[in-house]
PDB file of C-alpha atoms in Angstrom:
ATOM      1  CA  UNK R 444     -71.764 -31.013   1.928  1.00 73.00           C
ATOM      2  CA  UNK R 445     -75.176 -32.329   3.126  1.00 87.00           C
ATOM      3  CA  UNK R 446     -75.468 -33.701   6.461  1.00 91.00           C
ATOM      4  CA  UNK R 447     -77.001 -37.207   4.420  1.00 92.00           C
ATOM      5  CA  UNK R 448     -74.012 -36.442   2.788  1.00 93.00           C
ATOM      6  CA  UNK R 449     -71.734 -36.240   5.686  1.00 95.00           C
ATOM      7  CA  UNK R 450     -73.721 -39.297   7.100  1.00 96.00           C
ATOM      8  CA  UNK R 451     -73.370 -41.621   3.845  1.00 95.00           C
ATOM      9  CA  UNK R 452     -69.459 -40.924   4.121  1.00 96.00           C
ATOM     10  CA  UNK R 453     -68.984 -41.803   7.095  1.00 97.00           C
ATOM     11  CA  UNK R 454     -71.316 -45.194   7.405  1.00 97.00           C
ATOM     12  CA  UNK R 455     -69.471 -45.889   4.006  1.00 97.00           C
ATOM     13  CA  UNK R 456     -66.184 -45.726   5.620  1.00 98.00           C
ATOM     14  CA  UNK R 457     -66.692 -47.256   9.046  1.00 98.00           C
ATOM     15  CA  UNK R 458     -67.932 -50.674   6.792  1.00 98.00           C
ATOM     16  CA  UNK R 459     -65.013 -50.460   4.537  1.00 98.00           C
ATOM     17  CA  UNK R 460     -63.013 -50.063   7.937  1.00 98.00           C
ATOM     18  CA  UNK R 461     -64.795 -53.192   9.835  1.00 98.00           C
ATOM     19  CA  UNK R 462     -64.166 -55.258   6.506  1.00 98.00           C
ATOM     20  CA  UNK R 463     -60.545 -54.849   6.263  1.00 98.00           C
ATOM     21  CA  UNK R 464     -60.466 -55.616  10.120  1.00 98.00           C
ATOM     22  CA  UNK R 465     -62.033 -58.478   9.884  1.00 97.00           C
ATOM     23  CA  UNK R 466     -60.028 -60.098   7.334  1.00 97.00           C
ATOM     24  CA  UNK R 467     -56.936 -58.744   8.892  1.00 97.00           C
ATOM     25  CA  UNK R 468     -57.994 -60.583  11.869  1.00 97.00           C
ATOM     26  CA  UNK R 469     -58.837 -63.729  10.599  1.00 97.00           C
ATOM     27  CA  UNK R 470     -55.368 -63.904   8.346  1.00 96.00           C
ATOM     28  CA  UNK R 471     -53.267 -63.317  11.425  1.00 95.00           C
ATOM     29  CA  UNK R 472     -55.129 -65.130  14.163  1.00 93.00           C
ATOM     30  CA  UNK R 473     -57.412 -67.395  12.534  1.00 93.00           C
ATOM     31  CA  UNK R 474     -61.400 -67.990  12.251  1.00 92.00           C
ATOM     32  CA  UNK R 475     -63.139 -66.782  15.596  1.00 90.00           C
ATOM     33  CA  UNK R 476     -65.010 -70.127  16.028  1.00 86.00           C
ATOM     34  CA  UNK R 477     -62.649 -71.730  19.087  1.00 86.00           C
ATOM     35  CA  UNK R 478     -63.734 -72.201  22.556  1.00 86.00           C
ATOM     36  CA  UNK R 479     -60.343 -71.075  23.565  1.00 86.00           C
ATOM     37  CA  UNK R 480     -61.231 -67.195  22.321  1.00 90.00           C
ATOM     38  CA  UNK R 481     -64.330 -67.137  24.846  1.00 91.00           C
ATOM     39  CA  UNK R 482     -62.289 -66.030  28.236  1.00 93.00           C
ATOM     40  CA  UNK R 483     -64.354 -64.320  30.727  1.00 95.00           C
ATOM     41  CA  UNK R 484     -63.714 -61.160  29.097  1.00 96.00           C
ATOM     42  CA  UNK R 485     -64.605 -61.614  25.672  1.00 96.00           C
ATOM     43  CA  UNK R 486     -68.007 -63.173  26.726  1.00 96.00           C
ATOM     44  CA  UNK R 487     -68.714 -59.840  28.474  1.00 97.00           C
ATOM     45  CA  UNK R 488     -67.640 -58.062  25.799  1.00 97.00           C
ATOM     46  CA  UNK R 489     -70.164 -60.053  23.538  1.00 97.00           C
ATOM     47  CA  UNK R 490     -72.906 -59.955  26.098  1.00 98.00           C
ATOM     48  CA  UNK R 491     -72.259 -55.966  25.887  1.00 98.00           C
ATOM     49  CA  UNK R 492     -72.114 -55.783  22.274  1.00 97.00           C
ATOM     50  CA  UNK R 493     -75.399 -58.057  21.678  1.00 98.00           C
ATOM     51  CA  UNK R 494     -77.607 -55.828  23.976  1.00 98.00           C
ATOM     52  CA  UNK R 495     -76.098 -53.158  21.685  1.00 97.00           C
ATOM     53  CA  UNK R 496     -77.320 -55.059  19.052  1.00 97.00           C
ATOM     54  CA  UNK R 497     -80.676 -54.945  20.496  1.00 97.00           C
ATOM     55  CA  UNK R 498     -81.970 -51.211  19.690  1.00 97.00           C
ATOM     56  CA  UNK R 499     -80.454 -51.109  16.251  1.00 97.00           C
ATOM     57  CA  UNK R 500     -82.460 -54.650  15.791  1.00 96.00           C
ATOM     58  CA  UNK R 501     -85.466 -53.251  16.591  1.00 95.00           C
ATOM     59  CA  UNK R 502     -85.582 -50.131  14.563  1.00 95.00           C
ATOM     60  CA  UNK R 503     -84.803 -52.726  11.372  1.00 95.00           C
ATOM     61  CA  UNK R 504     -87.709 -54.501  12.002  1.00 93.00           C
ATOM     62  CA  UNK R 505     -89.756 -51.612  12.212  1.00 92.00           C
ATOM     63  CA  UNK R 506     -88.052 -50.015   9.195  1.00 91.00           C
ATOM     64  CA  UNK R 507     -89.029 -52.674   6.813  1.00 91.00           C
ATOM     65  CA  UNK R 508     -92.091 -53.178   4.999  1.00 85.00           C
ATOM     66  CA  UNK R 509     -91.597 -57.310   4.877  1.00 88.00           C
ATOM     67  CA  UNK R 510     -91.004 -59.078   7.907  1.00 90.00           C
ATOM     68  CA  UNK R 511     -88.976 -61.578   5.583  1.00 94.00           C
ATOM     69  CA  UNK R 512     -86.529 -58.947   4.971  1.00 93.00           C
ATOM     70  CA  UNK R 513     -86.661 -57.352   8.369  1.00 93.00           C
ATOM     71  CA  UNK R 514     -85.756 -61.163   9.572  1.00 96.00           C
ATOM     72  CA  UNK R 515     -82.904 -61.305   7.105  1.00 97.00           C
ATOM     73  CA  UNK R 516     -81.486 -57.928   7.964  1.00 97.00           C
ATOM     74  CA  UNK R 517     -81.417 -59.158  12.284  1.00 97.00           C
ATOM     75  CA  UNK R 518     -79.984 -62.093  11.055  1.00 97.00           C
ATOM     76  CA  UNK R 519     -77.426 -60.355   9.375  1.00 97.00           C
ATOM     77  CA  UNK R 520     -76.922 -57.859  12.218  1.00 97.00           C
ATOM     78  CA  UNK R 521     -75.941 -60.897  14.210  1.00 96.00           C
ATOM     79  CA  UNK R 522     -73.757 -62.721  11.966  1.00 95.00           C
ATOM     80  CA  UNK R 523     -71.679 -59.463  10.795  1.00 95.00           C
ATOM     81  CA  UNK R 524     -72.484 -56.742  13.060  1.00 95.00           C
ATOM     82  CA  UNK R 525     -71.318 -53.464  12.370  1.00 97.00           C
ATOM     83  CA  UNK R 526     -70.492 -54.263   8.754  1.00 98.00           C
ATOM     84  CA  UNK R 527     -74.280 -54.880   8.494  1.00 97.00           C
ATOM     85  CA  UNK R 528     -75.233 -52.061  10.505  1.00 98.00           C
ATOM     86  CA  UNK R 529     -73.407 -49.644   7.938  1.00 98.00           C
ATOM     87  CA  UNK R 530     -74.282 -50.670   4.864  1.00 97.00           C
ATOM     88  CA  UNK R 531     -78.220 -50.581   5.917  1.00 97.00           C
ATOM     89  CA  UNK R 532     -77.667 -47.246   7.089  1.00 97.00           C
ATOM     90  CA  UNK R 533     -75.848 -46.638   4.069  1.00 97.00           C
ATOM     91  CA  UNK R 534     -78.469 -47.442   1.622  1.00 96.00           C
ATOM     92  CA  UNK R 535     -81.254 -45.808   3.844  1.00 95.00           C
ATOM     93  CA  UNK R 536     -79.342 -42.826   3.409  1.00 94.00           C
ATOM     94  CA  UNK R 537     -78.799 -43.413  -0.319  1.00 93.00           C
ATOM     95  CA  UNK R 538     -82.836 -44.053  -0.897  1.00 92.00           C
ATOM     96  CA  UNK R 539     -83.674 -40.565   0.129  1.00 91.00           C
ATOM     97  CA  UNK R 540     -84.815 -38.107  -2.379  1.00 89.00           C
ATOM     98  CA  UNK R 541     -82.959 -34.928  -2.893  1.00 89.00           C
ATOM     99  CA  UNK R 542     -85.511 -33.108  -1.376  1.00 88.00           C
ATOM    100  CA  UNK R 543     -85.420 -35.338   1.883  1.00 88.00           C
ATOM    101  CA  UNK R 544     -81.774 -35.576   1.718  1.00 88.00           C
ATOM    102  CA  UNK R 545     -81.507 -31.585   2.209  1.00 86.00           C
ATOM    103  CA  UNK R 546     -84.476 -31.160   4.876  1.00 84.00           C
ATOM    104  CA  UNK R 547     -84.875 -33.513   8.168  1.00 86.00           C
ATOM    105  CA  UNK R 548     -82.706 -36.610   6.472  1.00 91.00           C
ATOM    106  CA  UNK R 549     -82.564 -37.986  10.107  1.00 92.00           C
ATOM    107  CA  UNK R 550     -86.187 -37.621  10.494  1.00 90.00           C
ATOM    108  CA  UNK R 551     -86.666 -39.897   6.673  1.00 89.00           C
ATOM    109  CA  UNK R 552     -84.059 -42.103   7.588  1.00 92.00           C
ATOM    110  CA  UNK R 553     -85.592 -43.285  11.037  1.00 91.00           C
ATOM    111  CA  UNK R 554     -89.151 -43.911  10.102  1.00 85.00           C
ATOM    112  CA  UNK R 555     -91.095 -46.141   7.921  1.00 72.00           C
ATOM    113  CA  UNK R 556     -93.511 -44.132   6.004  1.00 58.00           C
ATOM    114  CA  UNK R 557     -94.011 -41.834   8.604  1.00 49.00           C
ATOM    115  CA  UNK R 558     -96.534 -38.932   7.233  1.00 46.00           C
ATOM    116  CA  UNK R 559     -98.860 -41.675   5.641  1.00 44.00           C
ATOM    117  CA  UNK R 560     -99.255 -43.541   8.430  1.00 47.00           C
ATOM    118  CA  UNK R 561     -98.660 -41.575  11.567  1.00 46.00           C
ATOM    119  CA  UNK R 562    -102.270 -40.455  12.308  1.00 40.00           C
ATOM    120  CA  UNK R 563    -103.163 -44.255  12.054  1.00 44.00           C
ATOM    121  CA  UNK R 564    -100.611 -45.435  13.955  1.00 47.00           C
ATOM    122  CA  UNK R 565    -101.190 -42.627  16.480  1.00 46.00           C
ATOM    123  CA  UNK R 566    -105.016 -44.467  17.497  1.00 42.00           C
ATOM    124  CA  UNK R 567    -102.862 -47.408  18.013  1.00 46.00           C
ATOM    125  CA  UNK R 568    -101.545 -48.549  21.921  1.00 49.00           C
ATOM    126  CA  UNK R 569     -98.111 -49.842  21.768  1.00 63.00           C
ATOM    127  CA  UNK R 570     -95.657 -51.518  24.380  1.00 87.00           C
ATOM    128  CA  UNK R 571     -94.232 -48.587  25.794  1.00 90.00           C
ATOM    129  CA  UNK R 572     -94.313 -50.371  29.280  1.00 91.00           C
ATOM    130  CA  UNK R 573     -93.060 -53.492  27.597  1.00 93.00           C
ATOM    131  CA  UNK R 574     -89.968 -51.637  26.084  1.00 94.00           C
ATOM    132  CA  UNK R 575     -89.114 -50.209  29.140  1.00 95.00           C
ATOM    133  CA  UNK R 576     -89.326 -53.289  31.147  1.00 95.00           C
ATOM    134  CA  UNK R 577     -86.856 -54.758  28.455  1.00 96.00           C
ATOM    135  CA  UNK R 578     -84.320 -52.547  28.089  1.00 97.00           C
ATOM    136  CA  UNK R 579     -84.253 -51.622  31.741  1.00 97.00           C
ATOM    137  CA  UNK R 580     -83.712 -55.961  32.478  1.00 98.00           C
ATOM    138  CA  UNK R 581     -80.906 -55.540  29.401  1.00 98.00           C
ATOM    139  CA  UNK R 582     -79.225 -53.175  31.462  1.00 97.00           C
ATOM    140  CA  UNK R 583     -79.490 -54.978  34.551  1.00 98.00           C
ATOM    141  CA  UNK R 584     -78.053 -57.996  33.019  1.00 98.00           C
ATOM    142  CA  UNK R 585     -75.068 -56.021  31.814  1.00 98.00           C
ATOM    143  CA  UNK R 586     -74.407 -54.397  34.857  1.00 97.00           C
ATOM    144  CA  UNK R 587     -74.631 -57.764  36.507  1.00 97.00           C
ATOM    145  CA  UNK R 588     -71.938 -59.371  33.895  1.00 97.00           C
ATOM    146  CA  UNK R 589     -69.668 -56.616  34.148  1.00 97.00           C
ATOM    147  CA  UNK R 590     -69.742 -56.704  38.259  1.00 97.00           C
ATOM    148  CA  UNK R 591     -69.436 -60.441  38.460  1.00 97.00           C
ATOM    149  CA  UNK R 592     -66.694 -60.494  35.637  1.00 97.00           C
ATOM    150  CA  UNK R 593     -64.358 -57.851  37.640  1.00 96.00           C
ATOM    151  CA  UNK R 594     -64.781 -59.557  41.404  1.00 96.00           C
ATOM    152  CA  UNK R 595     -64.372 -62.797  39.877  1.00 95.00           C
ATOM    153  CA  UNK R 596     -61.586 -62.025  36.737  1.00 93.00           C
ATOM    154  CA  UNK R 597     -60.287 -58.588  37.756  1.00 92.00           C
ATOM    155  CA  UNK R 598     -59.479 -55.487  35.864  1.00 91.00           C
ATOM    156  CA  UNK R 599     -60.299 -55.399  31.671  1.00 91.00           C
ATOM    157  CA  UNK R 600     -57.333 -52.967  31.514  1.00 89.00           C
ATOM    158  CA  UNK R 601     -54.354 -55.647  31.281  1.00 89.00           C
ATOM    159  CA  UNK R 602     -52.620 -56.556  28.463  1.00 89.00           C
ATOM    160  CA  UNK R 603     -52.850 -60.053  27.708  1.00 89.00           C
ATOM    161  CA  UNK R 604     -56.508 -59.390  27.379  1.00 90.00           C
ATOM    162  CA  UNK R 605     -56.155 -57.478  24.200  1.00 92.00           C
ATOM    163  CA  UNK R 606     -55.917 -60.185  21.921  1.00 94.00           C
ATOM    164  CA  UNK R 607     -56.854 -59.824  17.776  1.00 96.00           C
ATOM    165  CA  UNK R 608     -60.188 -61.279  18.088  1.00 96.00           C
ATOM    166  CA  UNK R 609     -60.726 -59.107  21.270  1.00 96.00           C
ATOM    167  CA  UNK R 610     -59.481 -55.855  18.946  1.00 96.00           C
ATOM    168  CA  UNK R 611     -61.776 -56.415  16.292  1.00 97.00           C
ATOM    169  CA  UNK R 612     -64.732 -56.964  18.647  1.00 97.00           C
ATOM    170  CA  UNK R 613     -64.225 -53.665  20.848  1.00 97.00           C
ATOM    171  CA  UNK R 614     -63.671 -51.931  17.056  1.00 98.00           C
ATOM    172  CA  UNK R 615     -66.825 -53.707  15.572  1.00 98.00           C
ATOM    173  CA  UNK R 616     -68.983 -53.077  18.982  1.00 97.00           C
ATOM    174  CA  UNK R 617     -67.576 -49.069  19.024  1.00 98.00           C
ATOM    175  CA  UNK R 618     -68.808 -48.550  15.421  1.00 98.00           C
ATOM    176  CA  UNK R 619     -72.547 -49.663  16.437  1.00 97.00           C
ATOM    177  CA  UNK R 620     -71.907 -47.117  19.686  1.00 98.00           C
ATOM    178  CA  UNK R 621     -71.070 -44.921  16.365  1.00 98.00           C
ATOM    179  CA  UNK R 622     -74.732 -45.310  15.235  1.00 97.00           C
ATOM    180  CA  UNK R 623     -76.235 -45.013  17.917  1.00 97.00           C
ATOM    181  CA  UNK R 624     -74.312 -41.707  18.817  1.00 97.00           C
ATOM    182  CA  UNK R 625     -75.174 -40.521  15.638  1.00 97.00           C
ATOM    183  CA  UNK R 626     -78.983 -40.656  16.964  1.00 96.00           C
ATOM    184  CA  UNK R 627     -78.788 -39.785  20.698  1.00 97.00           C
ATOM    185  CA  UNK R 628     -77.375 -36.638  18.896  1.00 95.00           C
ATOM    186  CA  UNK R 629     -79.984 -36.499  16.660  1.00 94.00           C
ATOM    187  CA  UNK R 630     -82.214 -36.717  19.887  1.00 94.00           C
ATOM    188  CA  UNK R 631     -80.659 -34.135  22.252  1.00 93.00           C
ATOM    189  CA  UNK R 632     -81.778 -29.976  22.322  1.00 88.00           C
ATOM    190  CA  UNK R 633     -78.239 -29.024  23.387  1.00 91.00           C
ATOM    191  CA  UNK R 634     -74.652 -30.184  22.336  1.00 92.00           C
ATOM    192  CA  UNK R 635     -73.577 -30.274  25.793  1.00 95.00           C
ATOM    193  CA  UNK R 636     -76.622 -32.956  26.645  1.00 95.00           C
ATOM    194  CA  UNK R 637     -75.376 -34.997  23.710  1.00 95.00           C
ATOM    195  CA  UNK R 638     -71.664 -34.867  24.364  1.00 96.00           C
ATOM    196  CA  UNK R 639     -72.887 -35.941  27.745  1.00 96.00           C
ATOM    197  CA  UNK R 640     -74.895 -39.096  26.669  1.00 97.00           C
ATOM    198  CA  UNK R 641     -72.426 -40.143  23.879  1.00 97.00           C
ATOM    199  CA  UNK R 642     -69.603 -40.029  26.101  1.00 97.00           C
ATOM    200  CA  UNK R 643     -72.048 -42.478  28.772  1.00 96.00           C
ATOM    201  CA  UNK R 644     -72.323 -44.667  26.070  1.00 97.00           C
ATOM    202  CA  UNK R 645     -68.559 -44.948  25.058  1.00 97.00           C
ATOM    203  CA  UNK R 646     -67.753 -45.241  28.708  1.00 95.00           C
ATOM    204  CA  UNK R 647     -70.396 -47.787  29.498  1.00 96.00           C
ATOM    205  CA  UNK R 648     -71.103 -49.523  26.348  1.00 95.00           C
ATOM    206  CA  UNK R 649     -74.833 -51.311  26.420  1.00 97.00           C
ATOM    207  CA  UNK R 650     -75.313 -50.130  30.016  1.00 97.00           C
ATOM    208  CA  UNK R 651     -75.673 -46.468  28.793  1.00 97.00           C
ATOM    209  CA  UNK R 652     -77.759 -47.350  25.974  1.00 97.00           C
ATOM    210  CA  UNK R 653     -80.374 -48.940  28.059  1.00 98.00           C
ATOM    211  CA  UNK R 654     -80.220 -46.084  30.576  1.00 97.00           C
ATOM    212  CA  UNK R 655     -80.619 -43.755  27.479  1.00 97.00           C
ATOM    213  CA  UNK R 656     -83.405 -45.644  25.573  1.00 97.00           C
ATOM    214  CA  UNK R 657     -85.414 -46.095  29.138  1.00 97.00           C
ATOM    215  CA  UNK R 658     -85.162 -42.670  29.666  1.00 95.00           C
ATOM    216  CA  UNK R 659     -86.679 -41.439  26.821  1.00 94.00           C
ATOM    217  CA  UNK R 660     -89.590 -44.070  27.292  1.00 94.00           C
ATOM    218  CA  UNK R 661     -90.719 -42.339  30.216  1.00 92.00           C
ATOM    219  CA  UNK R 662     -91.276 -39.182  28.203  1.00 87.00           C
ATOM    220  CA  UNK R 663     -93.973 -41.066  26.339  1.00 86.00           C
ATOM    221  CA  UNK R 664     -97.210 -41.972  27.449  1.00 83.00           C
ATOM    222  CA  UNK R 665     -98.227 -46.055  27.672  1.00 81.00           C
ATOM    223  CA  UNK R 666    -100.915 -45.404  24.600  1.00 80.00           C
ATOM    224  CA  UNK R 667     -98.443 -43.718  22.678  1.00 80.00           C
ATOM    225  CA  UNK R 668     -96.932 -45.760  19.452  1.00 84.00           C
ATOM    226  CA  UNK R 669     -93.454 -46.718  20.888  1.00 87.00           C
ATOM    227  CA  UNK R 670     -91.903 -45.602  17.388  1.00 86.00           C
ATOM    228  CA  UNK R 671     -91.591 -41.687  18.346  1.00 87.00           C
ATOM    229  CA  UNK R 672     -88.710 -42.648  20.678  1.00 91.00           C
ATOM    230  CA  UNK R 673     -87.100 -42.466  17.318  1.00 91.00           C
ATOM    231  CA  UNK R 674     -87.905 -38.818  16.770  1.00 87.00           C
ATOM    232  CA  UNK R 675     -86.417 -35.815  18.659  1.00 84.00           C
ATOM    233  CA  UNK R 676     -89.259 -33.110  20.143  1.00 76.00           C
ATOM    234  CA  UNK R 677     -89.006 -30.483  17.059  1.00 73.00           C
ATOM    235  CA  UNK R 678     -89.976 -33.000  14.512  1.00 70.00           C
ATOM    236  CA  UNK R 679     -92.884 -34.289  16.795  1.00 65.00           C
ATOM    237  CA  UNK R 680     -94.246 -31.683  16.961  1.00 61.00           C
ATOM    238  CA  UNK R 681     -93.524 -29.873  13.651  1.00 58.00           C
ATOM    239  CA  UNK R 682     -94.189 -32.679  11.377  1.00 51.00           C
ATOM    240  CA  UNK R 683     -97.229 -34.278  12.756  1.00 51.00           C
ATOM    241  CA  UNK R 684     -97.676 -35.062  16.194  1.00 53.00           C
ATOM    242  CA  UNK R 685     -99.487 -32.632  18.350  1.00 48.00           C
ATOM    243  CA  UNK R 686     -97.954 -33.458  22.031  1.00 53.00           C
ATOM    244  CA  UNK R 687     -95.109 -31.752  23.670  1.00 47.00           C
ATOM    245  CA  UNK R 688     -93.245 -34.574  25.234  1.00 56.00           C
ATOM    246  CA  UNK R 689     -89.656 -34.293  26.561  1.00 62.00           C
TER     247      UNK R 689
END
């Protein structure tokens, strides 16, 4: 089986997973709309998850071709989360060509229209500076809510924190660290780098994605289009860009 293949499968059945969740969760403990469900944990947990968000946000905007359906698509990453991030990774996978499908799928997945418009693109500046500014602030702020939450409400690790609604958001925020994985391995020359960085990111939710993302911002130059963060250094360099970056 194909690696798109492989990828389809698995996006298919972490949606179908997240849907039967979610209804579970709202048949047993009710709609998620109550101010009593927002203890100090859960809003850190949500803070966490919508920095998470964040990344996968921006790569849908710059994915689509309409900014109407790039604004649907956010607004649907918002409202439904991983369900949302699935299925458009799900039919990005299922648009490819056969051709693409067996050779770089990551690489056709990721970008918009890359070959046609990468030399264009290449003239252009972009905010590298400004990404890195934002993500690294995204991190602080996490790192900032997790501190203050544990001095002020103690330990996540007890018992009578892990209520349903609480469940379903750790399962629905660990399927978008899924994703994400799925591309910091994508990223990575070495299995042992990626095992490394995916297991930073499970361990430190949004806080390792920021640290992640910054870093590879600092391999690119301030004039360079902040889109080949997407890309790892092979398919820079052997599909059309002529810089070695790291």
């Amino acid at each position: 089986m194909s690696l798109a293949n492989v990828l389809k499968t698995l996006f298919f059945m972490l949606c179908c997973l997240m849907i039967v969740t979610l209804g579970y969760t709202i048949s047993i403990a009710g709609l998620p709309f109550r101010k009593d469900l927002l203890t100090p944990w859960m809003v850190a947990t949500l803070v966490d998850y919508y920095i998470n968000v964040v990344p996968l946000a921006a790569w849908v905007s710059y994915r689509e071709s309409s900014w109407i359906s790039g604004i649907i698509w956010i607004i649907l990453l918002v409202c439904l989360g991983s369900i949302t991030t699935c299925a458009y990774i799900f039919i990005q996978f299922f648009k490819l060509s056969p051709e693409e499908s067996l050779q770089e799928p990551m690489y056709h997945v990721l970008l918009w229209n890359a070959i046609n418009n990468s030399m264009e693109h290449k003239r252009k500046n972009s905010p590298v500076v400004a990404a890195k500014i934002l993500f690294g602030s995204l991190g602080l702020v996490m790192l900032g809510t997790l501190v203050y939450t544990i001095l002020t409400y103690g330990s996540p690790f007890r018992t009578e924190l892990f209520t349903p609604w609480m469940s379903a958001t750790l399962i629905d925020f660990y399927i978008n660290v899924v994703a994400l994985s799925v591309w910091v391995a994508y990223k990575e020359s070495s299995w042992f780098s990626a095992f490394l960085w995916v297991i930073l990111l499970i361990c430190f939710g949004s806080i390792g994605t920021c640290v992640y993302i910054v870093q590879q911002l600092w391999c690119l130059h301030s004039e360079d289009p902040v889109y080949l963060i997407l890309l790892n250094t092979r398919n820079r360099a052997e599909n059309w860009y002529d810089r070695t970056l790291c």
